[in-house]
Amino acid sequence: MKQILVATDFSQYEKRAFDRAVLLATEHRTALEVLHVITPASIDALCNFLPDSRQVVEEKLTNSVYAQLHYFIDRVESERPITILPRVKIAEVEDGILNSAESCDSDLIILGSHGEHFAHEMFVGTTAENVLVRGKRPILIVKRNASVPYSKIGVLVDFSERSDTAIRKACELSQNAMICLLHAFQIPNHEQLRKLGVTDEKIKHYRSEFYDQATKEIAKLSVERKDDLISRVVEMGYPPTMIQKWTEKLNFDLIVMGKHGERLSSVIRHAVHNSTCDIMIVE
């Protein structure tokens, strides 16, 4: 990892994202850019109250934002051996984030989760969802306060190519964390089988077959870790529910998931909405 981009709006939620970005940049000894996006709408609103021209308002606002960014940066750079660059863009927020990630060739985009309001934002198609949908680079959504490096990472796998990518990115993100591969399987039409008279014994047999097959597949997945830092879990259940269960039971700091193209699966949406730990989405 050579470049990290973290977006901030100076809220307490984005402070978590900034702190996590600093930890990762320190761990990887990589460059860090801190981005704030000024929207045209916010400039319009200020122009309605100020006598200055639009250009002057833009300059004043940009200078003010740079001053705030330097306040955060100077505090950190005095304590840690990393280089942090401020960046201010005037654009729609998701455009500013994605274009900045492209221009600085960022290996990771970090966003903050806005607590109870974030779930609402995710489902009405605003900033975070647009970045997740359109983004081609790994995106880390920070939900917890960040004070120590990740120590236990769960990687959701479905045995497709994106599973290999998710595993690789999880290993790259944290060199020393334990990696746990997670797979939830379901018996197709489970309840319908019962209604059609299939015995519980037969359903149990199907479940055993699905479990055995998934166990064989998950064992084939390669993880660049020492054996004592790798674990694998296979269970029957609805994937979103299982993610919550595993997070609480196994105490993950981070869940990593793969996405396919410009589409967010219901599993990803549910995880981003409900998970209590950080989430990283990779393509």
XYZ file of N, CA and C in Angstrom:
849
model
N 0.844 -1.194 0.000
C 0.000 0.000 0.000
C 0.882 1.248 0.000
N 0.617 2.155 -0.950
C 1.455 3.340 -1.094
C 0.714 4.649 -0.814
N -0.611 4.644 -0.942
C -1.363 5.899 -0.825
C -2.731 5.639 -0.216
N -3.088 6.434 0.783
C -4.397 6.347 1.427
C -5.085 7.700 1.303
N -6.378 7.677 1.017
C -7.186 8.897 0.976
C -8.290 8.784 2.009
N -8.389 9.757 2.898
C -9.481 9.785 3.869
C -10.284 11.065 3.665
N -11.604 10.912 3.586
C -12.494 12.067 3.423
C -12.997 12.501 4.789
N -13.069 13.801 5.008
C -13.529 14.301 6.298
C -14.466 15.488 6.118
N -15.445 15.572 7.009
C -16.285 16.771 7.073
C -16.158 17.417 8.449
N -15.121 16.978 9.202
C -14.785 17.512 10.524
C -15.779 17.104 11.612
N -16.658 16.143 11.327
C -17.578 15.658 12.351
C -16.869 14.636 13.230
N -17.512 14.263 14.344
C -16.912 13.269 15.240
C -16.787 11.917 14.552
N -17.720 11.646 13.610
C -17.669 10.368 12.904
C -16.475 10.334 11.956
N -16.223 11.436 11.297
C -15.087 11.491 10.392
C -13.772 11.542 11.168
N -13.819 11.978 12.425
C -12.618 11.936 13.272
C -12.173 10.490 13.453
N -13.123 9.563 13.601
C -12.773 8.145 13.703
C -12.061 7.688 12.434
N -12.611 8.102 11.284
C -12.012 7.710 10.010
C -10.597 8.273 9.886
N -10.423 9.526 10.289
C -9.100 10.148 10.241
C -8.117 9.404 11.138
N -8.549 9.060 12.349
C -7.673 8.338 13.278
C -7.279 6.969 12.719
N -8.238 6.267 12.102
C -7.921 4.967 11.505
C -6.950 5.139 10.334
N -7.160 6.184 9.542
C -6.260 6.447 8.414
C -4.837 6.694 8.902
N -4.710 7.443 9.986
C -3.386 7.719 10.554
C -2.728 6.427 11.034
N -3.494 5.570 11.698
C -2.950 4.289 12.160
C -2.453 3.445 10.988
N -3.267 3.366 9.933
C -2.888 2.558 8.773
C -1.683 3.153 8.044
N -1.666 4.472 7.907
C -0.532 5.124 7.242
C 0.755 4.903 8.032
N 0.647 4.928 9.352
C 1.811 4.677 10.207
C 2.272 3.232 10.075
N 1.309 2.312 10.109
C 1.624 0.881 10.024
C 2.293 0.533 8.698
N 1.799 1.142 7.613
C 2.314 0.815 6.282
C 3.390 1.791 5.802
N 3.632 2.843 6.591
C 4.603 3.873 6.203
C 4.273 4.418 4.814
N 3.020 4.779 4.673
C 2.535 5.233 3.375
C 2.076 6.681 3.445
N 1.932 7.300 2.296
C 1.448 8.679 2.231
C -0.050 8.718 2.524
N -0.483 9.807 3.130
C -1.892 9.977 3.482
C -2.377 11.329 2.995
N -3.496 11.332 2.278
C -4.145 12.585 1.883
C -5.454 12.719 2.643
N -5.692 13.906 3.172
C -6.930 14.199 3.887
C -7.746 15.151 3.025
N -8.938 14.717 2.663
C -9.767 15.450 1.701
C -11.017 16.020 2.356
N -11.296 17.271 2.028
C -12.602 17.854 2.347
C -13.204 18.373 1.046
N -14.447 18.007 0.800
C -15.128 18.430 -0.423
C -16.119 19.544 -0.101
N -15.973 20.655 -0.801
C -16.917 21.771 -0.685
C -17.910 21.648 -1.834
N -19.173 21.564 -1.525
C -20.167 21.402 -2.587
C -20.572 22.759 -3.162
N -20.925 22.807 -4.440
C -21.425 24.054 -5.030
C -22.632 24.600 -4.267
N -23.465 23.699 -3.749
C -24.654 24.139 -3.010
C -24.270 24.903 -1.746
N -23.209 24.468 -1.071
C -22.792 25.169 0.150
C -22.235 26.551 -0.181
N -21.593 26.672 -1.324
C -21.103 27.990 -1.759
C -22.279 28.892 -2.114
N -23.266 28.331 -2.805
C -24.471 29.098 -3.146
C -25.136 29.647 -1.889
N -25.224 28.798 -0.863
C -25.877 29.213 0.381
C -25.130 30.374 1.028
N -23.805 30.319 1.026
C -23.018 31.404 1.611
C -23.133 32.683 0.794
N -23.203 32.540 -0.516
C -23.323 33.721 -1.387
C -24.615 34.493 -1.118
N -25.624 33.783 -0.631
C -26.897 34.442 -0.319
C -26.792 35.347 0.901
N -25.760 35.110 1.732
C -25.641 35.873 2.976
C -24.443 36.818 2.995
N -23.543 36.659 2.032
C -22.333 37.480 2.019
C -22.341 38.431 0.822
N -21.763 39.619 0.980
C -21.758 40.597 -0.118
C -20.675 40.318 -1.158
N -19.771 39.392 -0.866
C -18.638 39.126 -1.758
C -19.072 38.395 -3.026
N -18.207 38.454 -4.035
C -18.449 37.702 -5.266
C -18.294 36.211 -4.989
N -18.801 35.392 -5.892
C -18.688 33.943 -5.712
C -17.218 33.512 -5.621
N -16.372 34.108 -6.453
C -14.956 33.749 -6.436
C -14.326 34.039 -5.080
N -14.673 35.177 -4.506
C -14.123 35.546 -3.195
C -14.636 34.592 -2.119
N -15.915 34.245 -2.193
C -16.485 33.299 -1.223
C -15.773 31.951 -1.319
N -15.552 31.489 -2.543
C -14.840 30.216 -2.743
C -13.447 30.271 -2.115
N -12.741 31.383 -2.348
C -11.379 31.520 -1.822
C -11.384 31.543 -0.296
N -12.315 32.302 0.287
C -12.389 32.382 1.748
C -12.713 31.021 2.358
N -13.680 30.329 1.759
C -14.087 29.031 2.284
C -12.962 28.006 2.132
N -12.316 28.020 0.981
C -11.208 27.086 0.747
C -10.073 27.328 1.734
N -9.726 28.589 1.954
C -8.660 28.918 2.905
C -9.029 28.489 4.320
N -10.294 28.672 4.678
C -10.757 28.262 6.003
C -10.644 26.753 6.188
N -11.030 26.016 5.149
C -10.956 24.551 5.219
C -9.505 24.092 5.309
N -8.640 24.696 4.517
C -7.219 24.333 4.584
C -6.662 24.575 5.986
N -7.087 25.658 6.616
C -6.619 25.952 7.975
C -7.067 24.860 8.946
N -8.312 24.402 8.797
C -8.806 23.324 9.650
C -8.046 22.025 9.402
N -7.797 21.725 8.138
C -7.054 20.506 7.809
C -5.640 20.553 8.384
N -4.990 21.698 8.267
C -3.626 21.824 8.788
C -3.599 21.680 10.308
N -4.672 22.087 10.966
C -4.745 21.922 12.423
C -4.659 20.439 12.784
N -5.452 19.604 12.080
C -5.412 18.159 12.313
C -4.051 17.584 11.937
N -3.556 17.997 10.780
C -2.323 17.417 10.244
C -1.114 17.755 11.113
N -0.983 19.013 11.512
C 0.174 19.435 12.306
C 0.234 18.683 13.629
N -0.934 18.454 14.226
C -0.985 17.730 15.505
C -0.456 16.313 15.344
N -0.833 15.655 14.255
C -0.428 14.263 14.031
C 1.027 14.167 13.599
N 1.440 15.037 12.669
C 2.805 14.945 12.141
C 3.856 15.213 13.213
N 3.474 15.923 14.268
C 4.422 16.165 15.356
C 4.618 14.921 16.215
N 3.688 13.956 16.080
C 3.745 12.749 16.913
C 4.109 11.494 16.136
N 3.895 11.507 14.811
C 4.105 10.291 14.019
C 4.966 10.587 12.788
N 5.781 9.615 12.386
C 6.682 9.814 11.239
C 5.999 9.548 9.905
N 4.933 10.282 9.623
C 4.225 10.107 8.356
C 4.015 11.465 7.700
N 3.797 11.425 6.392
C 3.522 12.644 5.631
C 2.037 12.702 5.308
N 1.400 13.804 5.676
C -0.031 13.978 5.429
C -0.229 15.221 4.575
N -0.958 15.057 3.487
C -1.215 16.174 2.581
C -2.683 16.570 2.627
N -2.973 17.873 2.729
C -4.364 18.327 2.690
C -4.838 18.473 1.251
N -6.113 18.216 1.038
C -6.679 18.387 -0.305
C -8.093 18.937 -0.146
N -8.414 19.981 -0.889
C -9.759 20.560 -0.891
C -10.273 20.560 -2.324
N -11.478 20.044 -2.507
C -12.086 20.002 -3.840
C -13.443 20.687 -3.785
N -13.771 21.401 -4.857
C -15.115 21.951 -5.015
C -15.835 21.071 -6.022
N -16.806 20.305 -5.533
C -17.498 19.322 -6.376
C -18.639 18.723 -5.576
N -19.452 17.904 -6.231
C -20.376 17.066 -5.481
C -19.527 16.074 -4.693
N -19.982 15.720 -3.505
C -19.106 14.998 -2.580
C -18.559 13.702 -3.168
N -19.457 12.863 -3.720
C -18.962 11.578 -4.236
C -17.998 11.774 -5.411
N -18.272 12.794 -6.263
C -17.363 13.081 -7.377
C -16.001 13.530 -6.857
N -16.027 14.387 -5.843
C -14.774 14.869 -5.267
C -13.943 13.744 -4.684
N -14.609 12.818 -3.986
C -13.895 11.690 -3.376
C -13.307 10.778 -4.448
N -14.136 10.382 -5.403
C -13.678 9.427 -6.418
C -12.626 10.034 -7.345
N -12.817 11.295 -7.738
C -11.830 11.943 -8.610
C -10.496 12.148 -7.891
N -10.566 12.480 -6.607
C -9.332 12.647 -5.831
C -8.598 11.321 -5.691
N -9.360 10.248 -5.475
C -8.749 8.920 -5.361
C -8.036 8.537 -6.652
N -8.636 8.923 -7.781
C -8.009 8.629 -9.071
C -6.749 9.466 -9.273
N -6.845 10.744 -8.968
C -5.716 11.640 -9.252
C -4.503 11.343 -8.378
N -4.732 10.869 -7.157
C -3.587 10.539 -6.292
C -3.286 9.047 -6.298
N -4.037 8.299 -7.132
C -3.844 6.850 -7.267
C -3.896 6.165 -5.909
N -4.961 6.442 -5.181
C -5.110 5.910 -3.827
C -5.357 4.411 -3.836
N -4.705 3.710 -2.914
C -4.917 2.273 -2.749
C -6.106 1.979 -1.849
N -6.555 2.982 -1.107
C -7.652 2.792 -0.155
C -8.355 4.118 0.085
N -9.690 4.079 0.055
C -10.516 5.236 0.411
C -11.136 4.951 1.773
N -11.034 5.903 2.688
C -11.585 5.719 4.031
C -12.680 6.746 4.270
N -13.836 6.255 4.706
C -14.984 7.103 5.026
C -15.435 6.814 6.448
N -16.091 7.791 7.067
C -16.653 7.582 8.393
C -18.114 7.196 8.301
N -18.564 6.412 9.270
C -19.977 6.057 9.364
C -20.669 7.055 10.266
N -21.798 7.567 9.819
C -22.498 8.601 10.566
C -23.520 8.030 11.540
N -23.142 6.979 12.240
C -23.996 6.446 13.294
C -25.393 6.124 12.832
N -26.385 6.556 13.588
C -27.771 6.218 13.286
C -28.244 6.874 11.998
N -27.641 7.966 11.600
C -28.063 8.640 10.375
C -27.450 7.996 9.135
N -26.328 7.306 9.329
C -25.634 6.724 8.183
C -26.508 5.686 7.497
N -27.221 4.883 8.282
C -28.066 3.843 7.689
C -29.094 4.475 6.761
N -29.692 5.573 7.180
C -30.682 6.246 6.342
C -30.023 6.741 5.064
N -28.854 7.372 5.202
C -28.163 7.893 4.027
C -27.852 6.784 3.037
N -27.448 5.635 3.550
C -27.058 4.532 2.675
C -28.194 4.111 1.765
N -29.431 4.183 2.266
C -30.535 3.624 1.505
C -31.289 4.652 0.681
N -30.908 5.900 0.757
C -31.547 6.883 -0.114
C -30.583 7.343 -1.207
N -29.486 6.614 -1.373
C -28.598 6.842 -2.506
C -27.727 8.062 -2.396
N -27.344 8.469 -1.180
C -26.493 9.643 -1.040
C -25.026 9.249 -1.059
N -24.201 10.106 -0.503
C -22.752 10.033 -0.694
C -22.146 8.649 -0.532
N -22.324 8.045 0.631
C -21.624 6.786 0.904
C -22.003 5.699 -0.090
N -23.306 5.579 -0.370
C -23.716 4.530 -1.297
C -23.175 4.805 -2.698
N -23.217 6.054 -3.122
C -22.703 6.384 -4.455
C -21.212 6.071 -4.576
N -20.465 6.344 -3.511
C -19.037 6.024 -3.526
C -18.838 4.517 -3.565
N -19.619 3.780 -2.771
C -19.507 2.320 -2.763
C -19.878 1.723 -4.115
N -20.931 2.256 -4.718
C -21.391 1.718 -6.003
C -20.397 2.029 -7.112
N -19.956 3.275 -7.177
C -19.120 3.713 -8.299
C -17.636 3.429 -8.111
N -17.214 3.288 -6.869
C -15.793 3.140 -6.591
C -15.205 1.831 -7.087
N -14.019 1.896 -7.653
C -13.291 0.712 -8.120
C -12.169 0.337 -7.158
N -11.935 1.174 -6.170
C -10.855 0.944 -5.222
C -11.431 0.472 -3.890
N -10.637 -0.228 -3.076
C -11.132 -0.651 -1.762
C -11.626 0.537 -0.946
N -12.757 0.351 -0.283
C -13.357 1.415 0.522
C -13.564 0.899 1.937
N -12.996 1.608 2.892
C -13.097 1.244 4.304
C -14.063 2.189 4.997
N -15.098 1.632 5.601
C -16.078 2.424 6.344
C -15.805 2.220 7.830
N -15.440 3.296 8.506
C -15.025 3.214 9.903
C -16.208 3.499 10.817
N -16.505 2.550 11.680
C -17.632 2.692 12.600
C -17.189 2.830 14.049
N -16.000 2.334 14.347
C -15.521 2.327 15.728
C -14.385 3.330 15.917
N -14.216 3.752 17.171
C -13.056 4.571 17.489
C -11.790 3.779 17.186
N -10.788 4.463 16.672
C -9.559 3.790 16.246
C -8.398 4.203 17.138
N -7.902 3.262 17.928
C -6.760 3.550 18.792
C -5.637 2.533 18.637
N -5.968 1.348 18.101
C -4.960 0.302 17.895
C -5.156 -0.313 16.513
N -4.119 -0.931 15.945
C -4.264 -1.592 14.639
C -5.279 -2.726 14.704
N -5.813 -3.101 13.551
C -6.728 -4.237 13.486
C -6.009 -5.502 13.952
N -6.701 -6.312 14.756
C -6.097 -7.550 15.252
C -6.849 -8.793 14.804
N -8.129 -8.644 14.434
C -8.908 -9.808 14.012
C -9.855 -9.398 12.891
N -9.640 -9.965 11.715
C -10.396 -9.579 10.522
C -11.180 -10.772 9.999
N -12.474 -10.577 9.790
C -13.306 -11.594 9.165
C -13.460 -11.296 7.681
N -13.311 -12.321 6.848
C -13.445 -12.151 5.399
C -14.580 -13.037 4.915
N -15.632 -12.407 4.391
C -16.777 -13.157 3.875
C -16.424 -13.727 2.506
N -16.578 -15.048 2.337
C -16.199 -15.690 1.073
C -17.375 -16.459 0.488
N -17.436 -16.473 -0.856
C -18.461 -17.246 -1.557
C -17.836 -18.128 -2.639
N -16.490 -18.244 -2.594
C -15.714 -19.118 -3.485
C -15.640 -18.610 -4.925
N -15.989 -17.348 -5.146
C -15.822 -16.721 -6.455
C -14.475 -15.995 -6.476
N -14.153 -15.380 -7.618
C -12.899 -14.624 -7.726
C -12.830 -13.493 -6.712
N -13.964 -12.895 -6.418
C -13.953 -11.766 -5.486
C -13.568 -12.215 -4.082
N -13.756 -13.508 -3.771
C -13.307 -14.025 -2.475
C -11.791 -13.955 -2.381
N -11.099 -14.356 -3.453
C -9.634 -14.285 -3.472
C -9.160 -12.846 -3.310
N -9.859 -11.924 -3.983
C -9.492 -10.507 -3.873
C -9.698 -10.003 -2.454
N -10.825 -10.361 -1.845
C -11.117 -9.920 -0.480
C -10.064 -10.439 0.497
N -9.670 -11.700 0.343
C -8.648 -12.281 1.220
C -7.323 -11.548 1.049
N -6.932 -11.332 -0.196
C -5.659 -10.663 -0.467
C -5.636 -9.251 0.111
N -6.731 -8.510 -0.078
C -6.788 -7.135 0.424
C -6.798 -7.100 1.949
N -7.456 -8.065 2.573
C -7.459 -8.136 4.036
C -6.045 -8.369 4.558
N -5.313 -9.269 3.900
C -3.935 -9.557 4.306
C -3.033 -8.345 4.102
N -3.256 -7.614 3.013
C -2.448 -6.426 2.734
C -2.736 -5.317 3.737
N -3.985 -5.225 4.173
C -4.379 -4.134 5.068
C -3.696 -4.246 6.423
N -3.606 -5.460 6.940
C -2.991 -5.655 8.253
C -2.045 -6.843 8.203
N -0.779 -6.573 8.449
C 0.245 -7.608 8.317
C 0.199 -8.635 9.443
N -0.330 -8.262 10.600
C -0.241 -9.139 11.773
C -1.585 -9.610 12.310
N -2.673 -9.174 11.698
C -3.998 -9.547 12.210
C -4.318 -11.011 11.924
N -5.123 -11.603 12.802
C -5.666 -12.924 12.525
C -6.716 -12.788 11.431
N -6.706 -13.704 10.470
C -7.659 -13.697 9.364
C -8.593 -14.890 9.519
N -9.883 -14.620 9.555
C -10.883 -15.684 9.673
C -11.773 -15.666 8.435
N -11.757 -16.760 7.675
C -12.612 -16.875 6.495
C -13.997 -17.336 6.928
N -15.021 -16.663 6.411
C -16.400 -16.901 6.841
C -17.271 -17.274 5.650
N -18.032 -18.352 5.794
C -18.974 -18.722 4.732
C -20.286 -19.167 5.356
N -21.371 -18.529 4.918
C -22.714 -18.920 5.352
C -23.429 -19.553 4.168
N -23.980 -20.744 4.372
C -24.696 -21.410 3.281
C -26.156 -21.609 3.674
N -26.984 -21.709 2.669
C -28.410 -21.949 2.880
C -28.857 -23.121 2.021
N -29.780 -23.918 2.550
C -30.396 -24.975 1.755
C -31.505 -24.340 0.936
N -31.448 -24.438 -0.400
C -32.485 -23.819 -1.237
C -33.881 -24.306 -0.861
N -34.816 -23.358 -0.759
C -36.225 -23.693 -0.487
C -36.389 -24.572 0.746
N -35.638 -24.243 1.774
C -35.632 -25.047 3.003
C -37.034 -25.251 3.574
N -37.762 -24.157 3.746
C -39.115 -24.260 4.311
C -40.072 -24.904 3.324
N -39.875 -24.630 2.043
C -40.746 -25.216 1.025
C -40.604 -26.735 0.995
N -39.398 -27.228 1.222
C -39.181 -28.677 1.259
C -40.025 -29.325 2.353
N -40.081 -28.671 3.503
C -40.893 -29.202 4.606
C -42.370 -29.239 4.218
N -42.822 -28.147 3.595
C -44.234 -28.079 3.211
C -44.590 -29.154 2.191
N -43.606 -29.560 1.399
C -43.837 -30.584 0.377
C -43.640 -31.996 0.918
N -43.410 -32.084 2.223
C -43.350 -33.405 2.836
C -41.981 -34.026 2.948
N -40.930 -33.283 2.613
C -39.580 -33.825 2.771
C -39.276 -33.931 4.259
N -38.812 -35.078 4.681
C -38.597 -35.329 6.108
C -37.434 -34.507 6.652
N -37.475 -34.274 7.963
C -36.377 -33.562 8.612
C -35.064 -34.320 8.460
N -35.151 -35.651 8.440
C -33.950 -36.469 8.274
C -33.299 -36.214 6.910
N -34.153 -36.109 5.875
C -33.637 -35.844 4.534
C -33.048 -34.438 4.449
N -33.727 -33.476 5.063
C -33.218 -32.104 5.072
C -31.885 -32.045 5.814
N -31.781 -32.794 6.902
C -30.530 -32.861 7.657
C -29.412 -33.422 6.784
N -29.759 -34.401 5.949
C -28.780 -34.985 5.026
C -28.321 -33.938 4.004
N -29.283 -33.164 3.456
C -28.927 -32.098 2.520
C -27.983 -31.092 3.188
N -28.328 -30.715 4.417
C -27.523 -29.740 5.153
C -26.092 -30.255 5.344
N -25.976 -31.543 5.665
C -24.656 -32.143 5.853
C -23.852 -32.120 4.555
N -24.528 -32.375 3.430
C -23.844 -32.353 2.135
C -23.354 -30.945 1.795
N -24.232 -29.943 2.015
C -23.849 -28.555 1.752
C -22.671 -28.156 2.642
N -22.729 -28.541 3.908
C -21.665 -28.204 4.857
C -20.340 -28.835 4.437
N -20.380 -30.116 4.089
C -19.156 -30.818 3.689
C -18.531 -30.184 2.446
N -19.377 -29.837 1.472
C -18.873 -29.229 0.247
C -18.254 -27.862 0.529
N -18.941 -27.047 1.344
C -18.421 -25.717 1.679
C -17.119 -25.824 2.467
N -17.027 -26.800 3.352
C -15.812 -26.996 4.145
C -14.628 -27.346 3.247
N -14.872 -28.176 2.237
C -13.814 -28.524 1.284
C -13.375 -27.294 0.484
N -14.358 -26.481 0.062
C -14.044 -25.303 -0.750
C -13.275 -24.255 0.048
N -13.688 -24.036 1.286
C -13.037 -22.991 2.084
C -11.614 -23.397 2.451
N -11.369 -24.708 2.544
C -10.022 -25.192 2.854
C -9.055 -24.952 1.699
N -9.597 -24.817 0.480
C -8.757 -24.607 -0.699
C -8.272 -23.162 -0.821
N -8.960 -22.240 -0.155
C -8.621 -20.828 -0.300
C -7.277 -20.528 0.346
N -6.440 -19.825 -0.389
C -5.089 -19.521 0.078
C -5.076 -18.217 0.872
N -4.384 -18.248 2.011
C -4.253 -17.065 2.863
C -2.778 -16.881 3.195
N -2.244 -15.690 2.919
C -0.830 -15.424 3.198
C -0.650 -15.056 4.665
N -0.728 -16.075 5.497
C -0.582 -15.928 6.938
C -0.004 -17.218 7.508
N 0.644 -17.124 8.666
C 1.042 -18.326 9.386
C -0.222 -19.079 9.804
N -0.115 -20.393 9.896
C -1.283 -21.222 10.189
C -1.986 -20.826 11.479
N -1.215 -20.371 12.474
C -1.842 -20.023 13.755
C -2.577 -18.683 13.697
N -2.500 -17.994 12.546
C -3.229 -16.735 12.372
C -4.357 -16.874 11.349
N -4.719 -18.117 11.026
C -5.790 -18.374 10.062
C -6.839 -19.272 10.702
N -8.094 -18.926 10.509
C -9.184 -19.811 10.927
C -10.269 -19.768 9.860
N -11.130 -20.775 9.886
C -12.200 -20.882 8.895
C -13.483 -21.284 9.600
N -14.578 -20.642 9.209
C -15.881 -20.924 9.814
C -16.902 -21.153 8.710
N -17.623 -22.259 8.791
C -18.719 -22.558 7.866
C -19.957 -22.848 8.697
N -21.039 -22.133 8.425
C -22.292 -22.359 9.150
C -23.470 -22.154 8.215
N -24.560 -22.848 8.523
C -25.786 -22.628 7.774
C -26.521 -21.431 8.362
N -27.012 -20.559 7.504
C -27.763 -19.416 7.979
C -27.845 -18.327 6.931
N -28.706 -17.358 7.182
C -28.873 -16.208 6.297
C -27.650 -15.315 6.452
N -26.881 -15.059 5.382
C -25.597 -14.362 5.504
C -25.622 -13.070 6.323
N -26.560 -12.130 6.094
C -26.542 -10.916 6.912
C -26.674 -11.196 8.408
N -27.541 -12.145 8.761
C -27.707 -12.503 10.172
C -26.435 -13.133 10.721
N -25.801 -13.981 9.914
C -24.583 -14.652 10.351
C -23.441 -13.659 10.550
N -23.372 -12.626 9.716
C -22.319 -11.617 9.876
C -22.435 -10.947 11.237
N -23.656 -10.588 11.620
C -23.872 -9.985 12.933
C -23.478 -10.948 14.046
N -23.900 -12.197 13.907
C -23.588 -13.210 14.920
C -22.084 -13.398 15.056
N -21.396 -13.550 13.930
C -19.948 -13.767 13.959
C -19.214 -12.568 14.542
N -19.654 -11.366 14.179
C -18.995 -10.161 14.685
C -19.034 -10.122 16.204
N -20.195 -10.434 16.764
C -20.353 -10.406 18.222
C -19.638 -11.580 18.892
N -19.790 -12.774 18.319
C -19.232 -13.986 18.937
C -17.713 -14.046 18.813
N -17.187 -13.658 17.660
C -15.754 -13.795 17.393
C -14.982 -12.491 17.575
N -15.713 -11.427 17.869
C -15.093 -10.142 18.227
C -14.179 -9.589 17.130
N -14.739 -9.461 15.925
C -13.966 -8.912 14.815
C -13.827 -7.398 14.938
N -12.664 -6.893 14.498
C -12.470 -5.440 14.363
C -12.992 -4.960 13.017
N -12.942 -5.881 12.040
C -13.212 -5.508 10.649
C -13.777 -6.706 9.900
N -14.765 -6.441 9.040
C -15.285 -7.444 8.110
C -14.955 -6.973 6.694
N -14.395 -7.864 5.879
C -14.051 -7.542 4.494
C -14.962 -8.332 3.566
N -15.518 -7.640 2.571
C -16.460 -8.260 1.641
C -16.141 -7.828 0.217
N -16.421 -8.702 -0.743
C -16.220 -8.369 -2.141
C -17.521 -7.971 -2.808
N -17.440 -7.025 -3.751
C -18.620 -6.659 -4.530
C -18.361 -6.939 -5.995
N -19.439 -7.042 -6.752
C -19.313 -7.375 -8.168
C -19.857 -6.229 -9.010
N -18.932 -5.463 -9.628
C -19.352 -4.381 -10.504
C -20.076 -3.264 -9.765
N -20.869 -2.493 -10.512
C -21.573 -1.341 -9.941
C -22.909 -1.789 -9.351
N -22.795 -2.664 -8.371
C -24.009 -3.186 -7.736
C -23.688 -3.538 -6.292
N -24.557 -3.109 -5.387
C -24.397 -3.478 -3.990
C -25.392 -4.580 -3.664
N -24.896 -5.725 -3.247
C -25.778 -6.831 -2.893
C -26.513 -6.512 -1.602
N -27.592 -7.246 -1.354
C -28.347 -7.063 -0.113
C -27.478 -7.388 1.092
N -26.534 -8.318 0.925
C -25.642 -8.683 2.028
C -24.734 -7.506 2.384
N -24.179 -6.836 1.370
C -23.322 -5.675 1.626
C -24.126 -4.548 2.257
N -25.293 -4.270 1.698
C -26.133 -3.201 2.251
C -26.466 -3.482 3.715
N -26.835 -4.712 3.993
C -27.208 -5.074 5.358
C -26.012 -4.940 6.298
N -24.841 -5.379 5.838
C -23.644 -5.301 6.674
C -23.263 -3.854 6.968
N -23.290 -3.012 5.939
C -22.940 -1.605 6.128
C -23.948 -0.924 7.048
N -25.194 -1.316 6.921
C -26.267 -0.746 7.718
C -26.185 -1.179 9.175
N -25.958 -2.485 9.410
C -26.145 -3.050 10.746
C -24.875 -3.433 11.488
N -23.779 -3.612 10.785
C -22.578 -4.092 11.458
C -22.098 -3.105 12.518
N -21.592 -3.655 13.608
C -21.054 -2.815 14.680
C -19.544 -2.640 14.553
N -18.930 -3.369 13.612
C -17.488 -3.203 13.398
C -17.249 -2.526 12.049
N -16.007 -2.194 11.770
C -15.663 -1.557 10.500
C -15.918 -2.524 9.341
N -16.170 -1.949 8.162
C -16.456 -2.748 6.965
C -15.545 -2.277 5.831
N -14.931 -3.224 5.126
C -14.178 -2.866 3.923
C -14.775 -3.598 2.731
N -15.082 -2.830 1.676
C -15.664 -3.377 0.456
C -14.610 -3.314 -0.645
N -14.369 -4.450 -1.297
C -13.378 -4.496 -2.374
C -14.018 -5.075 -3.623
N -13.444 -4.750 -4.769
C -13.950 -5.278 -6.041
C -12.875 -6.118 -6.707
